[in-house]
Amino acid sequence: MRELRVNTWLELQDALFADSWNEALGRHRPSFVFRGMPHVEHDLSTALNRKGMFVRQEKDLLRAFRKYAHANAQQQMQSLWDWLALAQHHGLPTRMLDWTFSPNVALHFLTEDTDLRDQDGVVWCVDYRETNRLLPKPLKAQLRREGADVFTGEMLAAVAGDLSAFDRMAKHPFVLFFEPPSLDARIVNQFALFSVMNGPALRLDEFLQDQKQGVRRLIIPAALKWEVRDKLDQANVTERVLFPGLDGLSRWLRRYYSPRPR
C-alpha cells in the first residue's frame, strides 16, 4: 500500500486519476474504486464489526430484516446478496462497506461533514483487478465467464448461495467488489458499489495494508478541504444530486449557505 499526502487541487487530481490509462482499450478507463472519509484516523471497519459490536448477530440481524421488510421489497429481492445490499442501503449493520467508481463522489463524502472541516481527510483508492488475484478459483471463474471485474448479486448467488458457503470458499482473507441492484436513484447517482470480505470480523484496512500493488491512501489536509468542497459544488457534485429528494435538497442548502469560520 502506498500513502501519499496531496497539498493542491492539481496534485489531488493527478493522484486520483493515476494509472487510469487502459492500453488494451486505448481509453482512460481505470480499474479503481474509491472511498472518501472526512477524518484521516477513520478506519475501514464495517458497521457490523466496529468495536466487535454485531459480529455474532450477523445472521440474526439479516433474518429479522428479511422477516419485517415491506412486502414489495420481498418480491424484488432475488438472492441473499440483494438482501444484503438492501439492508446496507437502509443502515442495517452488515459486513459491507460503501465505495464508488467516481473519484468526485468520494471527495464529496470527504468534505460533506463540516463538523470535521478542521481535520485531515483520506481517500482510499483500490484497484479491484489486483484484489481479484486473491479470490478463490470459483469466484475467479465466475468473473471470467461473465467477462466482468466486479460482481452482481446474481453472479455471487451462482457460486455462494449464503454467507456460510461464501466464508468457506478460502481460508485466507479476500475481498470482492459487488454492484448492488439499482434500488433507487441514490445508488445510481452515487455510482455505488460495496466491498465484501469472507468473514464478519475481518477488517479491510488490515487486509489492504499487506497489498503491495493497487492500493493508494491519499491524505488530504484540512486546509485543502474548502477548495475541494467549493469546486465540487461548482461541478454539481452535491447532496441535492447524490441524495435525490427533499432530504438531500435540505442537506445541500444547509451546508451550502452555512458561513465559513474565519
Short mmCIF file of C-alpha atoms in Angstrom, two decimals:
data_model
loop_
_atom_site.label_atom_id
_atom_site.label_comp_id
_atom_site.label_asym_id
_atom_site.label_seq_id
_atom_site.Cartn_x
_atom_site.Cartn_y
_atom_site.Cartn_z
CA MET A 1 0.00 0.00 0.00
CA ARG A 2 1.21 3.50 -0.89
CA GLU A 3 0.38 6.53 1.23
CA LEU A 4 0.57 9.95 -0.38
CA ARG A 5 -0.15 13.41 1.02
CA VAL A 6 -1.51 15.84 -1.54
CA ASN A 7 -1.36 19.59 -0.98
CA THR A 8 -3.07 21.15 -4.01
CA TRP A 9 -6.14 20.52 -6.15
CA LEU A 10 -3.96 19.59 -9.14
CA GLU A 11 -1.91 17.13 -7.09
CA LEU A 12 -5.15 15.57 -5.89
CA GLN A 13 -6.49 15.16 -9.43
CA ASP A 14 -3.24 13.60 -10.60
CA ALA A 15 -3.27 11.16 -7.69
CA LEU A 16 -6.93 10.19 -8.15
CA PHE A 17 -6.58 9.52 -11.88
CA ALA A 18 -3.11 7.95 -11.80
CA ASP A 19 -2.90 4.66 -13.75
CA SER A 20 -6.20 5.36 -15.49
CA TRP A 21 -4.90 4.66 -18.99
CA ASN A 22 -6.06 1.28 -20.33
CA GLU A 23 -3.68 0.31 -23.12
CA ALA A 24 -5.88 -2.54 -24.40
CA LEU A 25 -8.87 -0.22 -24.84
CA GLY A 26 -6.92 2.86 -25.81
CA ARG A 27 -9.05 4.79 -23.31
CA HIS A 28 -8.78 6.26 -19.84
CA ARG A 29 -10.76 3.53 -18.11
CA PRO A 30 -9.32 2.90 -14.63
CA SER A 31 -9.98 -0.25 -12.61
CA PHE A 32 -10.10 1.64 -9.31
CA VAL A 33 -12.82 2.19 -6.74
CA PHE A 34 -12.79 4.98 -4.18
CA ARG A 35 -13.90 5.72 -0.63
CA GLY A 36 -13.63 9.19 0.88
CA MET A 37 -13.61 9.71 4.64
CA PRO A 38 -13.60 13.04 6.49
CA HIS A 39 -11.08 12.08 9.20
CA VAL A 40 -7.70 10.57 8.43
CA GLU A 41 -7.92 8.32 11.51
CA HIS A 42 -11.20 6.69 10.44
CA ASP A 43 -10.56 3.02 9.66
CA LEU A 44 -12.27 0.58 7.28
CA SER A 45 -14.19 -1.39 9.88
CA THR A 46 -17.79 -2.09 8.94
CA ALA A 47 -20.88 -1.20 10.95
CA LEU A 48 -21.07 -4.92 11.75
CA ASN A 49 -17.58 -5.34 13.20
CA ARG A 50 -16.80 -1.85 14.51
CA LYS A 51 -15.63 -2.47 18.08
CA GLY A 52 -16.91 -6.04 17.66
CA MET A 53 -20.45 -4.86 18.20
CA PHE A 54 -22.58 -7.09 15.97
CA VAL A 55 -20.26 -9.82 14.64
CA ARG A 56 -22.13 -12.64 16.37
CA GLN A 57 -25.52 -11.23 15.42
CA GLU A 58 -24.94 -11.02 11.66
CA LYS A 59 -27.36 -13.80 10.71
CA ASP A 60 -29.92 -12.73 13.32
CA LEU A 61 -29.93 -9.16 12.01
CA LEU A 62 -30.35 -10.22 8.40
CA ARG A 63 -33.03 -12.80 9.21
CA ALA A 64 -35.08 -10.24 11.14
CA PHE A 65 -34.61 -7.65 8.41
CA ARG A 66 -35.94 -10.05 5.79
CA LYS A 67 -38.86 -11.01 8.02
CA TYR A 68 -40.04 -7.47 8.70
CA ALA A 69 -39.17 -5.83 5.38
CA HIS A 70 -42.02 -4.46 3.33
CA ALA A 71 -43.81 -6.97 1.10
CA ASN A 72 -42.76 -5.07 -2.03
CA ALA A 73 -39.10 -5.46 -1.05
CA GLN A 74 -39.55 -9.19 -0.55
CA GLN A 75 -40.89 -9.55 -4.07
CA GLN A 76 -37.97 -7.67 -5.63
CA MET A 77 -35.08 -9.42 -3.88
CA GLN A 78 -33.70 -12.35 -5.88
CA SER A 79 -30.87 -13.56 -3.62
CA LEU A 80 -29.21 -13.19 -0.25
CA TRP A 81 -26.80 -10.72 -1.83
CA ASP A 82 -29.65 -8.48 -2.94
CA TRP A 83 -30.98 -8.58 0.62
CA LEU A 84 -27.56 -7.61 1.98
CA ALA A 85 -27.39 -4.69 -0.43
CA LEU A 86 -30.87 -3.52 0.57
CA ALA A 87 -30.02 -3.83 4.26
CA GLN A 88 -26.75 -1.91 3.85
CA HIS A 89 -28.54 0.76 1.83
CA HIS A 90 -31.00 1.34 4.67
CA GLY A 91 -28.50 1.39 7.51
CA LEU A 92 -28.53 -2.14 8.91
CA PRO A 93 -25.12 -3.21 10.25
CA THR A 94 -23.62 -5.55 7.62
CA ARG A 95 -20.16 -6.75 6.59
CA MET A 96 -20.29 -4.44 3.56
CA LEU A 97 -18.60 -1.07 3.04
CA ASP A 98 -19.74 1.63 0.62
CA TRP A 99 -17.47 2.52 -2.31
CA THR A 100 -17.88 4.38 -5.57
CA PHE A 101 -16.45 4.25 -9.07
CA SER A 102 -16.35 8.07 -9.04
CA PRO A 103 -13.41 9.99 -7.53
CA ASN A 104 -15.64 13.07 -7.25
CA VAL A 105 -18.28 11.22 -5.26
CA ALA A 106 -15.53 10.02 -2.91
CA LEU A 107 -14.40 13.64 -2.50
CA HIS A 108 -17.97 14.63 -1.65
CA PHE A 109 -18.02 12.26 1.31
CA LEU A 110 -14.57 13.52 2.30
CA THR A 111 -15.89 17.10 2.58
CA GLU A 112 -19.60 16.81 3.39
CA ASP A 113 -19.24 16.81 7.20
CA THR A 114 -18.46 20.43 8.11
CA ASP A 115 -18.00 19.46 11.77
CA LEU A 116 -14.76 17.75 10.67
CA ARG A 117 -13.59 20.56 8.40
CA ASP A 118 -10.51 21.14 10.57
CA GLN A 119 -9.35 17.52 10.33
CA ASP A 120 -7.24 15.95 7.61
CA GLY A 121 -9.24 13.51 5.47
CA VAL A 122 -8.41 10.44 3.43
CA VAL A 123 -9.41 8.85 0.12
CA TRP A 124 -8.78 5.14 -0.36
CA CYS A 125 -8.13 4.05 -3.97
CA VAL A 126 -8.23 0.31 -4.65
CA ASP A 127 -7.57 -1.49 -7.93
CA TYR A 128 -10.09 -4.33 -7.98
CA ARG A 129 -8.15 -6.23 -10.63
CA GLU A 130 -5.32 -6.54 -8.14
CA THR A 131 -7.53 -7.64 -5.23
CA ASN A 132 -9.26 -10.11 -7.56
CA ARG A 133 -5.98 -12.02 -7.81
CA LEU A 134 -6.58 -13.41 -4.31
CA LEU A 135 -10.13 -14.58 -4.98
CA PRO A 136 -10.89 -18.32 -4.71
CA LYS A 137 -10.95 -20.18 -8.02
CA PRO A 138 -14.76 -20.47 -8.26
CA LEU A 139 -15.12 -16.70 -7.95
CA LYS A 140 -12.37 -16.06 -10.50
CA ALA A 141 -14.04 -18.50 -12.87
CA GLN A 142 -17.37 -16.69 -12.48
CA LEU A 143 -15.76 -13.39 -13.40
CA ARG A 144 -14.19 -14.96 -16.49
CA ARG A 145 -17.50 -16.49 -17.59
CA GLU A 146 -19.22 -13.12 -17.32
CA GLY A 147 -16.31 -11.11 -18.71
CA ALA A 148 -16.55 -8.92 -15.62
CA ASP A 149 -14.26 -7.48 -12.95
CA VAL A 150 -16.84 -6.87 -10.22
CA PHE A 151 -19.79 -8.99 -9.14
CA THR A 152 -23.56 -8.69 -9.18
CA GLY A 153 -25.90 -10.42 -6.75
CA GLU A 154 -26.86 -12.91 -9.45
CA MET A 155 -23.20 -13.78 -10.11
CA LEU A 156 -22.47 -14.28 -6.42
CA ALA A 157 -25.58 -16.36 -5.84
CA ALA A 158 -24.49 -18.75 -8.58
CA VAL A 159 -21.31 -19.55 -6.62
CA ALA A 160 -22.26 -18.95 -2.98
CA GLY A 161 -25.92 -19.05 -2.02
CA ASP A 162 -25.40 -17.99 1.59
CA LEU A 163 -22.79 -16.40 3.82
CA SER A 164 -21.63 -19.69 5.34
CA ALA A 165 -20.80 -21.07 1.88
CA PHE A 166 -19.09 -17.81 0.98
CA ASP A 167 -16.93 -17.85 4.10
CA ARG A 168 -15.84 -21.43 3.45
CA MET A 169 -14.51 -20.64 -0.02
CA ALA A 170 -10.99 -19.83 1.25
CA LYS A 171 -9.02 -19.99 4.46
CA HIS A 172 -7.14 -16.78 3.62
CA PRO A 173 -8.88 -13.37 3.71
CA PHE A 174 -10.07 -11.92 0.42
CA VAL A 175 -12.23 -9.04 -0.73
CA LEU A 176 -14.51 -8.64 -3.72
CA PHE A 177 -16.49 -5.69 -5.02
CA PHE A 178 -20.20 -6.06 -5.58
CA GLU A 179 -22.52 -3.84 -7.61
CA PRO A 180 -25.92 -3.65 -5.90
CA PRO A 181 -29.18 -3.64 -7.82
CA SER A 182 -30.44 -0.16 -8.69
CA LEU A 183 -32.67 0.08 -5.64
CA ASP A 184 -33.21 3.81 -6.11
CA ALA A 185 -31.71 6.91 -7.73
CA ARG A 186 -29.31 7.35 -4.81
CA ILE A 187 -27.34 4.21 -5.69
CA VAL A 188 -27.35 5.11 -9.38
CA ASN A 189 -26.25 8.73 -8.88
CA GLN A 190 -23.52 7.80 -6.42
CA PHE A 191 -22.06 5.25 -8.88
CA ALA A 192 -22.08 2.97 -5.85
CA LEU A 193 -20.76 -0.49 -5.09
CA PHE A 194 -19.88 -2.44 -1.95
CA SER A 195 -16.86 -4.35 -0.69
CA VAL A 196 -17.42 -7.76 0.91
CA MET A 197 -14.92 -9.91 2.82
CA ASN A 198 -15.14 -13.60 3.70
CA GLY A 199 -15.77 -13.18 7.41
CA PRO A 200 -17.84 -10.83 9.58
CA ALA A 201 -14.89 -9.87 11.81
CA LEU A 202 -12.39 -9.09 9.03
CA ARG A 203 -11.13 -5.53 8.56
CA LEU A 204 -10.48 -4.28 5.06
CA ASP A 205 -7.76 -1.78 6.03
CA GLU A 206 -5.79 -4.57 7.71
CA PHE A 207 -6.12 -6.64 4.54
CA LEU A 208 -5.10 -3.78 2.24
CA GLN A 209 -2.11 -2.91 4.40
CA ASP A 210 -0.33 -6.01 3.08
CA GLN A 211 -1.13 -5.39 -0.59
CA LYS A 212 1.98 -4.30 -2.50
CA GLN A 213 0.16 -3.08 -5.61
CA GLY A 214 -3.10 -1.42 -6.47
CA VAL A 215 -3.79 0.38 -3.18
CA ARG A 216 -3.29 4.11 -2.57
CA ARG A 217 -4.22 6.05 0.53
CA LEU A 218 -4.42 9.77 -0.23
CA ILE A 219 -4.17 12.15 2.71
CA ILE A 220 -6.00 15.43 2.09
CA PRO A 221 -5.04 18.21 4.52
CA ALA A 222 -7.78 20.16 6.23
CA ALA A 223 -6.55 23.36 4.53
CA LEU A 224 -7.41 21.89 1.11
CA LYS A 225 -10.91 20.70 2.03
CA TRP A 226 -12.65 24.05 1.45
CA GLU A 227 -11.26 24.39 -2.06
CA VAL A 228 -12.26 20.81 -2.87
CA ARG A 229 -15.75 21.40 -1.50
CA ASP A 230 -16.28 24.63 -3.43
CA LYS A 231 -15.12 23.07 -6.70
CA LEU A 232 -17.38 20.06 -6.19
CA ASP A 233 -20.33 22.40 -5.65
CA GLN A 234 -19.49 24.18 -8.89
CA ALA A 235 -19.33 20.79 -10.65
CA ASN A 236 -22.80 19.92 -9.25
CA VAL A 237 -21.48 17.07 -7.07
CA THR A 238 -23.76 17.84 -4.13
CA GLU A 239 -26.25 16.29 -1.73
CA ARG A 240 -29.06 17.51 -4.00
CA VAL A 241 -27.80 15.22 -6.78
CA LEU A 242 -26.41 12.31 -4.74
CA PHE A 243 -29.41 12.07 -2.41
CA PRO A 244 -32.38 12.88 -4.69
CA GLY A 245 -35.42 14.18 -2.86
CA LEU A 246 -36.28 16.83 -0.31
CA ASP A 247 -33.92 15.42 2.34
CA GLY A 248 -30.93 15.73 0.02
CA LEU A 249 -32.05 19.19 -1.09
CA SER A 250 -32.26 20.34 2.52
CA ARG A 251 -28.85 18.85 3.37
CA TRP A 252 -27.30 20.68 0.42
CA LEU A 253 -28.89 24.03 1.25
CA ARG A 254 -27.97 23.81 4.93
CA ARG A 255 -24.33 23.14 4.10
CA TYR A 256 -24.04 25.44 1.09
CA TYR A 257 -25.33 28.51 2.92
CA SER A 258 -23.53 27.91 6.19
CA PRO A 259 -20.80 30.53 6.78
CA ARG A 260 -17.15 29.58 6.66
CA PRO A 261 -15.44 30.24 10.01
CA ARG A 262 -12.70 32.86 9.84
#
